[in-house]
Tab-separated table of C-alpha atoms in Angstrom:
chain	number	residue	atom	x	y	z
A	3	MET	CA	100.495	98.306	108.272
A	4	LEU	CA	101.551	100.764	106.254
A	5	ASN	CA	100.706	104.674	106.231
A	6	PHE	CA	100.988	105.331	102.816
A	7	GLU	CA	100.847	109.298	102.759
A	8	LYS	CA	104.654	109.666	104.095
A	9	ARG	CA	105.692	107.451	100.543
A	10	ILE	CA	106.447	110.525	98.582
A	11	GLY	CA	109.960	109.863	97.141
A	12	PRO	CA	111.586	109.922	95.111
A	13	ASP	CA	112.291	113.507	95.542
A	14	LEU	CA	112.702	114.841	92.364
A	15	GLY	CA	113.931	118.366	93.946
A	16	SER	CA	112.985	121.719	91.162
A	17	ALA	CA	111.883	118.911	88.682
A	18	SER	CA	108.999	119.035	91.217
A	19	PRO	CA	105.452	118.955	89.351
A	20	VAL	CA	102.957	121.274	91.173
A	21	TYR	CA	99.441	119.339	92.051
A	22	PRO	CA	96.375	120.297	92.047
A	23	SER	CA	94.634	121.871	95.298
A	24	GLN	CA	91.959	120.285	95.624
A	25	GLN	CA	90.290	119.873	98.838
A	26	ILE	CA	88.251	116.498	100.179
A	27	PRO	CA	84.966	117.491	98.956
A	28	GLU	CA	81.662	117.575	101.262
A	29	TRP	CA	79.840	114.307	99.585
A	30	PHE	CA	82.483	112.109	100.897
A	31	ARG	CA	82.771	113.484	104.840
A	32	ASP	CA	79.174	113.038	104.432
A	33	ALA	CA	79.001	109.815	103.096
A	34	LYS	CA	80.311	107.474	105.912
A	35	LEU	CA	79.680	104.264	104.347
A	36	GLY	CA	81.139	102.422	101.940
A	37	PHE	CA	82.095	98.878	100.113
A	38	PHE	CA	84.942	97.149	98.839
A	39	ILE	CA	84.371	94.929	95.935
A	40	HIS	CA	86.924	92.570	95.531
A	41	TRP	CA	86.693	89.814	92.723
A	42	GLY	CA	89.197	88.857	90.206
A	43	LEU	CA	91.040	86.055	89.218
A	44	TYR	CA	92.094	84.369	92.731
A	45	SER	CA	88.128	84.546	93.398
A	46	VAL	CA	88.168	80.913	91.674
A	47	PRO	CA	90.734	79.255	94.137
A	48	ALA	CA	89.343	81.615	96.823
A	49	TRP	CA	91.180	80.353	99.591
A	50	ALA	CA	94.061	82.137	101.807
A	51	THR	CA	96.337	80.948	105.359
A	52	PRO	CA	93.344	82.403	107.692
A	53	ASN	CA	95.881	83.157	110.540
A	54	ARG	CA	95.805	85.773	112.883
A	55	ASP	CA	99.057	88.097	112.533
A	56	THR	CA	100.560	86.527	115.930
A	57	GLU	CA	99.689	83.087	114.540
A	58	VAL	CA	102.688	83.522	112.244
A	59	PRO	CA	106.260	84.215	112.278
A	60	VAL	CA	107.036	87.144	110.476
A	61	GLU	CA	109.402	85.790	107.519
A	62	ASP	CA	106.881	84.259	107.492
A	63	SER	CA	104.137	85.876	106.893
A	64	TYR	CA	104.519	86.299	103.106
A	65	ALA	CA	104.239	82.310	102.850
A	66	HIS	CA	100.794	82.141	104.891
A	67	HIS	CA	99.542	85.462	103.475
A	68	LYS	CA	95.815	85.599	104.855
A	69	TYR	CA	94.829	87.656	101.845
A	70	ALA	CA	93.621	85.604	99.424
A	71	GLU	CA	93.333	88.183	96.782
A	72	TRP	CA	97.233	87.927	96.955
A	73	TYR	CA	97.101	84.182	95.801
A	74	GLY	CA	99.154	84.856	92.411
A	75	ASN	CA	101.732	85.703	94.953
A	76	THR	CA	102.227	83.442	97.477
A	77	VAL	CA	101.332	80.636	94.753
A	78	ARG	CA	104.746	81.254	93.606
A	79	ILE	CA	106.557	81.021	97.169
A	80	GLU	CA	107.822	77.557	97.495
A	81	ASN	CA	106.722	75.345	99.657
A	82	SER	CA	103.830	77.491	100.787
A	83	PRO	CA	100.290	76.161	101.562
A	84	THR	CA	99.018	78.415	98.810
A	85	ARG	CA	101.509	76.646	95.925
A	86	LYS	CA	100.728	72.850	97.753
A	87	ARG	CA	96.980	73.236	97.544
A	88	HIS	CA	97.006	75.003	94.027
A	89	GLU	CA	98.805	72.106	93.059
A	90	LYS	CA	96.843	68.876	94.335
A	91	LEU	CA	94.166	70.613	92.982
A	92	TYR	CA	95.097	72.477	89.805
A	93	GLY	CA	98.165	70.057	88.537
A	94	VAL	CA	101.254	70.374	88.482
A	95	GLY	CA	102.539	73.285	85.225
A	96	THR	CA	99.389	75.246	86.117
A	97	SER	CA	100.238	79.016	86.884
A	98	TYR	CA	97.423	81.604	88.579
A	99	GLU	CA	96.994	82.785	85.294
A	100	ASP	CA	95.343	79.815	84.090
A	101	LEU	CA	92.396	79.942	85.955
A	102	ALA	CA	90.611	83.376	84.195
A	103	ASP	CA	89.569	80.507	81.553
A	104	LEU	CA	88.206	78.319	84.896
A	105	TRP	CA	86.859	82.113	85.587
A	106	VAL	CA	82.852	81.633	85.093
A	107	ALA	CA	80.126	84.372	86.744
A	108	ASP	CA	77.596	83.907	84.114
A	109	THR	CA	75.025	84.041	87.864
A	110	PHE	CA	76.305	87.327	88.082
A	111	ASP	CA	73.589	89.869	88.743
A	112	ALA	CA	75.127	93.566	88.821
A	113	ASP	CA	71.573	94.801	90.345
A	114	SER	CA	71.313	92.613	92.868
A	115	PHE	CA	75.087	92.319	93.802
A	116	VAL	CA	74.598	96.553	94.436
A	117	ASN	CA	71.093	96.808	95.919
A	118	ARG	CA	72.565	94.249	98.548
A	119	LEU	CA	75.382	96.449	99.224
A	120	VAL	CA	73.548	100.082	98.945
A	121	ASP	CA	70.440	98.081	101.449
A	122	ALA	CA	73.218	96.932	103.890
A	123	GLY	CA	73.334	100.867	104.431
A	124	ALA	CA	76.419	101.635	101.529
A	125	HIS	CA	76.949	105.994	100.401
A	126	TYR	CA	79.847	104.430	98.375
A	127	ILE	CA	80.752	101.305	96.135
A	128	ILE	CA	84.119	100.537	94.640
A	129	PRO	CA	85.158	97.638	93.371
A	130	THR	CA	88.577	96.414	92.406
A	131	THR	CA	89.499	97.413	88.340
A	132	LYS	CA	92.594	95.286	88.070
A	133	HIS	CA	94.172	94.595	91.794
A	134	HIS	CA	97.794	93.461	91.324
A	135	GLU	CA	97.182	90.558	89.140
A	136	GLY	CA	96.691	92.803	86.508
A	137	PHE	CA	93.614	90.857	85.490
A	138	CYS	CA	91.097	94.291	84.651
A	139	LEU	CA	88.047	93.713	84.735
A	140	TRP	CA	86.542	96.158	81.982
A	141	ASP	CA	87.045	95.745	78.183
A	142	THR	CA	90.089	97.962	78.296
A	143	GLU	CA	92.542	98.778	75.083
A	144	THR	CA	95.794	98.318	77.205
A	145	THR	CA	95.606	94.394	77.040
A	146	ASN	CA	93.933	91.398	76.013
A	147	PHE	CA	94.644	89.858	79.700
A	148	ASN	CA	90.627	91.454	80.820
A	149	SER	CA	87.571	90.154	81.520
A	150	VAL	CA	86.088	91.370	78.395
A	151	GLN	CA	88.418	88.841	76.744
A	152	ARG	CA	88.416	86.027	79.077
A	153	GLY	CA	87.210	84.581	81.903
A	154	PRO	CA	83.693	85.685	82.003
A	155	ARG	CA	83.695	87.255	78.553
A	156	ARG	CA	81.731	90.945	80.158
A	157	ASP	CA	82.569	94.095	81.526
A	158	LEU	CA	81.711	94.102	85.070
A	159	ILE	CA	83.251	97.317	86.787
A	160	ARG	CA	80.913	99.013	83.304
A	161	GLU	CA	78.013	96.242	84.046
A	162	ILE	CA	78.614	97.574	89.035
A	163	ALA	CA	78.764	101.333	87.770
A	164	GLU	CA	75.905	101.138	85.586
A	165	ALA	CA	73.547	99.079	88.312
A	166	THR	CA	75.116	101.611	91.693
A	167	ARG	CA	73.992	105.165	89.806
A	168	ALA	CA	70.903	103.594	88.826
A	169	ARG	CA	70.243	103.526	93.243
A	170	GLY	CA	71.785	106.798	92.854
A	171	THR	CA	75.272	105.866	95.174
A	172	ARG	CA	78.627	107.625	94.532
A	173	PHE	CA	80.603	105.357	92.041
A	174	GLY	CA	84.059	104.543	92.825
A	175	VAL	CA	87.463	102.250	91.285
A	176	TYR	CA	89.999	100.734	93.202
A	177	PHE	CA	93.397	100.265	91.006
A	178	SER	CA	96.399	99.189	91.587
A	179	GLY	CA	99.143	101.330	90.401
A	180	ALA	CA	102.673	99.660	90.809
A	181	LEU	CA	102.230	96.429	91.070
A	182	ASP	CA	100.909	94.443	88.099
A	183	TRP	CA	102.741	90.609	88.066
A	184	HIS	CA	101.064	90.230	84.377
A	185	VAL	CA	103.314	93.113	83.225
A	186	SER	CA	106.319	91.969	85.423
A	187	ASP	CA	108.977	89.298	85.949
A	188	TYR	CA	110.208	89.659	89.590
A	189	PRO	CA	110.832	86.663	92.084
A	190	PRO	CA	107.408	86.466	94.356
A	191	ILE	CA	107.346	89.244	97.595
A	192	GLU	CA	107.942	87.861	101.137
A	193	SER	CA	108.862	91.118	102.529
A	194	ASP	CA	107.543	94.495	102.537
A	195	THR	CA	110.579	95.175	101.272
A	196	ASP	CA	109.859	93.472	98.877
A	197	LEU	CA	106.886	95.079	98.580
A	198	PHE	CA	108.950	98.270	97.040
A	199	ARG	CA	111.896	96.532	95.447
A	200	PHE	CA	109.806	94.172	93.293
A	201	ARG	CA	107.157	96.670	91.311
A	202	ARG	CA	108.507	98.195	87.305
A	203	ASN	CA	109.258	101.829	88.175
A	204	ASP	CA	109.962	101.910	84.393
A	205	THR	CA	108.974	105.085	81.915
A	206	ASN	CA	107.246	101.776	80.024
A	207	PHE	CA	105.148	100.658	82.624
A	208	ALA	CA	104.458	104.170	84.062
A	209	ARG	CA	103.201	105.033	80.901
A	210	TYR	CA	100.735	101.526	80.434
A	211	SER	CA	99.138	102.160	84.854
A	212	ALA	CA	98.284	105.830	83.152
A	213	ALA	CA	96.594	104.176	79.834
A	214	GLN	CA	94.766	101.931	82.260
A	215	LEU	CA	93.306	104.728	84.539
A	216	GLU	CA	93.037	107.509	81.731
A	217	GLU	CA	90.295	105.276	79.937
A	218	LEU	CA	89.292	104.448	83.865
A	219	VAL	CA	88.127	108.347	84.058
A	220	ASP	CA	86.878	108.616	80.831
A	221	ARG	CA	84.647	106.314	80.001
A	222	PHE	CA	83.142	105.883	84.062
A	223	SER	CA	83.775	109.385	85.453
A	224	PRO	CA	84.716	107.698	89.130
A	225	ASP	CA	83.912	109.968	92.203
A	226	VAL	CA	86.370	108.574	93.792
A	227	LEU	CA	89.866	107.180	92.487
A	228	TRP	CA	91.471	104.735	95.342
A	229	ASN	CA	95.165	103.663	93.906
A	230	ASP	CA	97.326	101.222	95.740
A	231	ILE	CA	100.657	100.692	96.653
A	232	GLU	CA	101.895	103.367	94.994
A	233	TRP	CA	102.727	104.365	91.446
A	234	PRO	CA	105.987	103.604	89.455
A	235	ASP	CA	108.755	106.178	90.011
A	236	ALA	CA	109.273	107.189	86.601
A	237	GLY	CA	105.181	108.381	86.513
A	238	LYS	CA	105.877	111.047	89.521
A	239	GLY	CA	107.882	113.693	87.151
A	240	GLY	CA	106.237	115.963	84.862
A	241	ASP	CA	105.337	114.165	81.661
A	242	ASP	CA	101.890	114.225	80.876
A	243	PHE	CA	101.120	110.508	82.026
A	244	GLY	CA	102.437	111.574	85.253
A	245	VAL	CA	100.293	111.325	88.329
A	246	ALA	CA	100.337	115.504	88.403
A	247	ALA	CA	99.212	115.535	84.938
A	248	LEU	CA	96.629	112.837	85.331
A	249	LEU	CA	94.960	113.842	88.663
A	250	SER	CA	95.357	117.209	87.070
A	251	ARG	CA	92.820	116.171	84.038
A	252	TYR	CA	90.564	113.785	86.895
A	253	PHE	CA	89.662	116.896	88.933
A	254	SER	CA	88.203	118.675	86.070
A	255	LYS	CA	86.569	115.884	84.282
A	256	VAL	CA	85.027	115.203	87.892
A	257	SER	CA	85.036	118.406	89.522
A	258	ASP	CA	84.130	116.844	92.967
A	259	GLY	CA	86.069	113.420	93.088
A	260	VAL	CA	88.557	112.905	95.584
A	261	VAL	CA	91.628	110.617	96.011
A	262	ASN	CA	92.932	108.802	98.831
A	263	ASP	CA	96.801	108.551	100.007
A	264	ARG	CA	98.940	105.922	98.028
A	265	TRP	CA	100.110	107.999	95.705
A	266	GLY	CA	104.116	107.632	96.805
A	267	VAL	CA	103.584	111.828	95.715
A	268	PRO	CA	103.323	113.914	98.310
A	269	TYR	CA	99.814	115.158	97.077
A	270	HIS	CA	97.014	113.003	98.689
A	271	GLY	CA	93.930	113.108	99.843
A	272	TYR	CA	92.245	111.838	102.222
A	273	LEU	CA	94.185	108.825	104.627
A	274	THR	CA	93.703	105.615	104.368
A	275	ARG	CA	93.948	103.332	107.443
A	276	GLU	CA	93.930	99.016	106.855
A	277	TYR	CA	93.086	96.784	109.086
A	278	SER	CA	94.642	99.282	112.139
A	279	TYR	CA	92.790	100.896	115.395
A	280	VAL	CA	93.021	104.374	115.237
A	281	GLU	CA	93.108	105.493	118.782
A	282	ASN	CA	91.327	108.945	118.905
A	283	ILE	CA	90.534	111.922	116.502
A	284	ILE	CA	92.103	112.024	113.297
A	285	ASP	CA	91.491	116.074	112.410
A	286	HIS	CA	92.070	115.110	108.721
A	287	PRO	CA	89.860	112.658	106.779
A	288	TRP	CA	90.878	109.160	106.671
A	289	GLU	CA	88.773	105.944	106.112
A	290	CYS	CA	89.331	102.884	107.586
A	291	THR	CA	89.129	99.865	105.610
A	292	ARG	CA	88.781	96.111	106.564
A	293	GLY	CA	87.978	92.843	104.693
A	294	LEU	CA	84.580	91.322	107.095
A	295	GLY	CA	86.871	88.723	107.811
A	296	TYR	CA	90.739	88.706	107.768
A	297	SER	CA	91.054	88.942	103.797
A	298	PHE	CA	89.792	91.312	101.027
A	299	GLY	CA	89.124	88.116	98.736
A	300	TYR	CA	86.746	85.359	99.484
A	301	ASN	CA	88.453	83.113	101.461
A	302	GLN	CA	86.440	79.836	102.033
A	303	ALA	CA	88.637	78.884	104.482
A	304	GLU	CA	87.762	81.232	107.150
A	305	SER	CA	84.568	80.834	109.295
A	306	GLU	CA	82.178	82.072	111.714
A	307	THR	CA	85.529	83.301	114.657
A	308	ASP	CA	87.853	84.327	111.079
A	309	SER	CA	84.450	87.196	111.097
A	310	LEU	CA	82.610	90.504	111.782
A	311	SER	CA	79.103	89.268	113.237
A	312	GLY	CA	76.745	92.138	112.763
A	313	ALA	CA	77.690	93.673	116.554
A	314	GLU	CA	80.354	94.055	115.789
A	315	LEU	CA	80.585	95.484	112.667
A	316	VAL	CA	78.269	98.122	113.386
A	317	ARG	CA	80.458	98.951	116.477
A	318	LEU	CA	83.693	99.951	114.817
A	319	LEU	CA	81.125	102.047	111.979
A	320	VAL	CA	80.926	103.943	115.278
A	321	ASP	CA	84.355	104.048	115.932
A	322	VAL	CA	85.186	105.094	113.096
A	323	VAL	CA	82.907	107.251	112.446
A	324	SER	CA	83.410	109.078	116.190
A	325	LYS	CA	87.243	109.596	114.824
A	326	ASN	CA	86.650	111.435	111.522
A	327	GLY	CA	86.589	108.572	109.407
A	328	ASN	CA	84.846	107.029	106.809
A	329	LEU	CA	84.673	102.567	107.043
A	330	LEU	CA	85.248	100.909	103.665
A	331	ILE	CA	84.047	98.230	104.086
A	332	ASN	CA	85.300	94.925	102.168
A	333	VAL	CA	82.552	92.215	100.162
A	334	GLY	CA	84.324	89.518	98.750
A	335	PRO	CA	82.217	87.514	96.617
A	336	SER	CA	82.555	84.030	95.315
A	337	ALA	CA	84.223	83.784	91.629
A	338	GLU	CA	80.040	82.691	90.500
A	339	GLY	CA	79.327	86.616	91.988
A	340	ARG	CA	77.945	86.029	94.881
A	341	ILE	CA	77.836	87.280	98.894
A	342	PRO	CA	79.092	84.417	100.356
A	343	GLU	CA	76.435	83.946	104.066
A	344	LEU	CA	78.786	84.728	106.750
A	345	GLN	CA	79.256	87.698	105.053
A	346	LEU	CA	75.763	88.765	104.308
A	347	ARG	CA	74.443	87.575	107.048
A	348	SER	CA	76.466	90.971	108.929
A	349	MET	CA	76.106	93.348	106.267
A	350	GLU	CA	71.795	92.508	106.772
A	351	GLN	CA	72.685	92.935	110.301
A	352	MET	CA	74.002	96.563	109.872
A	353	GLY	CA	72.050	97.526	107.586
A	354	SER	CA	68.930	97.336	109.219
A	355	TRP	CA	71.228	99.511	112.855
A	356	LEU	CA	71.063	101.981	110.846
A	357	ARG	CA	67.840	102.609	108.946
A	358	THR	CA	66.752	103.313	112.730
A	359	ASN	CA	70.438	105.275	113.354
A	360	GLY	CA	71.412	106.398	110.536
A	361	GLU	CA	70.937	109.930	112.153
A	362	ALA	CA	73.435	109.317	113.959
A	363	ILE	CA	75.681	108.747	111.758
A	364	TYR	CA	75.940	110.498	107.797
A	365	GLY	CA	76.388	114.062	107.207
A	366	THR	CA	77.902	113.579	111.029
A	367	ARG	CA	80.823	114.927	112.052
A	368	PRO	CA	83.388	114.030	115.152
A	369	TRP	CA	82.470	116.142	119.006
A	370	ILE	CA	85.239	117.255	121.481
A	371	ARG	CA	86.214	114.159	121.459
A	372	ALA	CA	85.582	110.608	120.823
A	373	ASN	CA	84.291	108.350	123.244
A	374	ASP	CA	85.455	107.513	127.148
A	375	THR	CA	84.483	104.624	129.393
A	376	ALA	CA	85.160	107.647	132.311
A	377	LEU	CA	81.379	107.224	133.193
A	378	GLY	CA	81.044	103.543	134.119
A	379	ILE	CA	79.322	102.321	129.949
A	380	PRO	CA	81.529	103.035	126.466
A	381	VAL	CA	79.706	105.662	124.704
A	382	SER	CA	81.342	107.094	121.541
A	383	TYR	CA	80.423	110.330	120.506
A	384	THR	CA	78.692	112.668	116.747
A	385	CYS	CA	77.162	115.113	116.211
A	386	SER	CA	74.814	117.374	114.025
A	387	GLY	CA	74.170	120.589	114.262
A	388	ASP	CA	73.355	120.794	117.695
A	389	ILE	CA	72.275	117.598	118.462
A	390	VAL	CA	74.969	115.187	120.258
A	391	TYR	CA	74.771	111.761	119.117
A	392	LEU	CA	76.329	109.319	121.943
A	393	HIS	CA	76.172	105.575	121.269
A	394	VAL	CA	76.347	103.606	123.874
A	395	THR	CA	78.279	100.331	123.106
A	396	ASP	CA	77.224	97.622	125.739
A	397	PRO	CA	73.534	98.907	126.486
A	398	ALA	CA	73.017	95.949	128.453
A	399	GLN	CA	74.546	97.670	131.392
A	400	GLY	CA	70.872	100.094	131.361
A	401	VAL	CA	72.520	103.161	132.975
A	402	LEU	CA	73.934	105.584	130.830
A	403	THR	CA	75.566	108.714	132.402
A	404	LEU	CA	76.211	111.939	130.545
A	405	PRO	CA	79.249	113.684	130.562
A	406	PRO	CA	79.688	117.233	132.068
A	407	GLU	CA	79.574	119.025	128.776
A	408	LEU	CA	76.284	118.301	128.762
A	409	ALA	CA	75.187	119.100	131.715
A	410	THR	CA	72.851	122.390	130.482
A	411	ALA	CA	70.752	120.631	126.988
A	412	SER	CA	67.735	120.516	127.455
A	413	THR	CA	66.849	116.959	126.441
A	414	LEU	CA	67.798	113.918	125.144
A	415	GLU	CA	65.727	111.184	122.620
A	416	TRP	CA	66.546	107.645	122.384
A	417	LEU	CA	66.101	106.216	118.648
A	418	GLY	CA	64.916	103.221	117.785
A	419	THR	CA	62.268	103.463	121.256
A	420	GLU	CA	58.951	104.611	121.285
A	421	THR	CA	60.057	105.922	125.072
A	422	ALA	CA	58.585	110.025	125.139
A	423	PRO	CA	61.920	111.900	125.353
A	424	LEU	CA	63.110	112.581	128.168
A	425	ASP	CA	63.296	116.306	129.387
A	426	LEU	CA	67.367	116.833	131.205
A	427	THR	CA	66.331	119.494	133.318
A	428	THR	CA	64.362	117.156	135.551
A	429	ILE	CA	67.244	114.589	136.185
A	430	ARG	CA	69.757	114.574	138.617
A	431	ASN	CA	73.137	113.015	138.764
A	432	SER	CA	72.681	112.862	135.310
A	433	MET	CA	72.151	109.224	135.174
A	434	VAL	CA	69.892	108.346	132.492
A	435	THR	CA	67.930	104.851	132.254
A	436	ILE	CA	68.395	103.167	128.994
A	437	PRO	CA	65.000	101.363	127.718
A	438	ASP	CA	64.574	97.988	127.871
A	439	ASP	CA	64.277	96.526	123.959
A	440	LEU	CA	67.261	98.959	123.778
A	441	ARG	CA	69.076	97.006	125.757
A	442	GLY	CA	69.851	94.105	122.825
A	443	GLU	CA	71.143	96.476	119.999
A	444	PRO	CA	74.246	96.248	119.284
A	445	VAL	CA	74.875	100.228	119.678
A	446	ALA	CA	71.993	102.106	121.690
A	447	VAL	CA	71.540	105.949	120.290
A	448	ALA	CA	71.014	108.294	122.382
A	449	ALA	CA	70.171	112.364	120.678
A	450	VAL	CA	71.071	115.235	123.055
A	451	SER	CA	69.203	118.407	121.802
A	452	LEU	CA	71.603	121.809	122.975
A	453	ALA	CA	69.353	123.692	121.955
């Protein structure tokens, strides 16, 4: 996947604007776990070709796009499986935008929905306000292609924002800054190169995007601005509708707000890594994002073998946090607004694990290294104050060997068990037995005190 912090053109030279100097707020670094919500017109067909990256030749990857939220692009590619299925289900001549009249979300209850995410451990929630399809999920004044005037006939973003803040949870917004297929007239994107070639960079579109983002900031004061796939080039200068001015006004309104790195300008907040494995600790705060399956939007063609189990989800969270990252895991609801059972099971298992082991995740920082297997069992590390947390990701092995850096530690306590704390000065060879009742857990956590 692309790393967007390296895309900072065009070079404006002496005409480059001055960007804000906002740092990453501590609340974001402490939060560790957020939930994305990908919900839009694509949730009506809820379909994409389920595939692993290696199963489709690179030249056909966009015709067989695994992201269901890309349906509006994939359906326009001649002979794609999506187009064939679309014409069979909806009839030849039915456009993607016609799906707006088929989207009914009358059973959606924002409070119940958000409660599921918070119970799963979310410390911030970020719904898609407008994906690349251009359909806005709030009561915007910029276009009638929105969820208040068509489809659900509801301001879905306002409902989610109010429900999120009622639970005392941080609220952010996802916004597609440079891609909007509803107001563009380009061929379908069929390669990563097309991703940046087939988009509008003109002044009118830059003003349009700016007006929409400004509405979101003014109405919802989001704690996170999560922009995607850059910004129109005409909006990267020193104009009042440019990125620099927009971010300055945002930080003036939300003093502890935070932005990501996908603006296509020299300034960015935290780094994003999408469906990517990070080897080691990244010093700069970053965020891993992915769906529970291969898609962000709900893909009804995905099965249990395509989706993370609860145990895999917990291990992913531990791995990301040990490397100085946050995990922004995605939920893709059905058109009705329900979380599919396959996703819900894994979420609930993660939430249960966090209720016992959350102190080893929330508010922690990386240790001197993220993980190791040199001592015979895979272990990841986090720390907080004078406590080092050892996350044993294969507790069934039964025995943990402490690393030499903890040779002078005083005590060890296993989270989630009644086993008494262990006086480490009494053991030899740094060998610690994992309690029997933790050996079936996805990750067993030992808190080692250095005091």
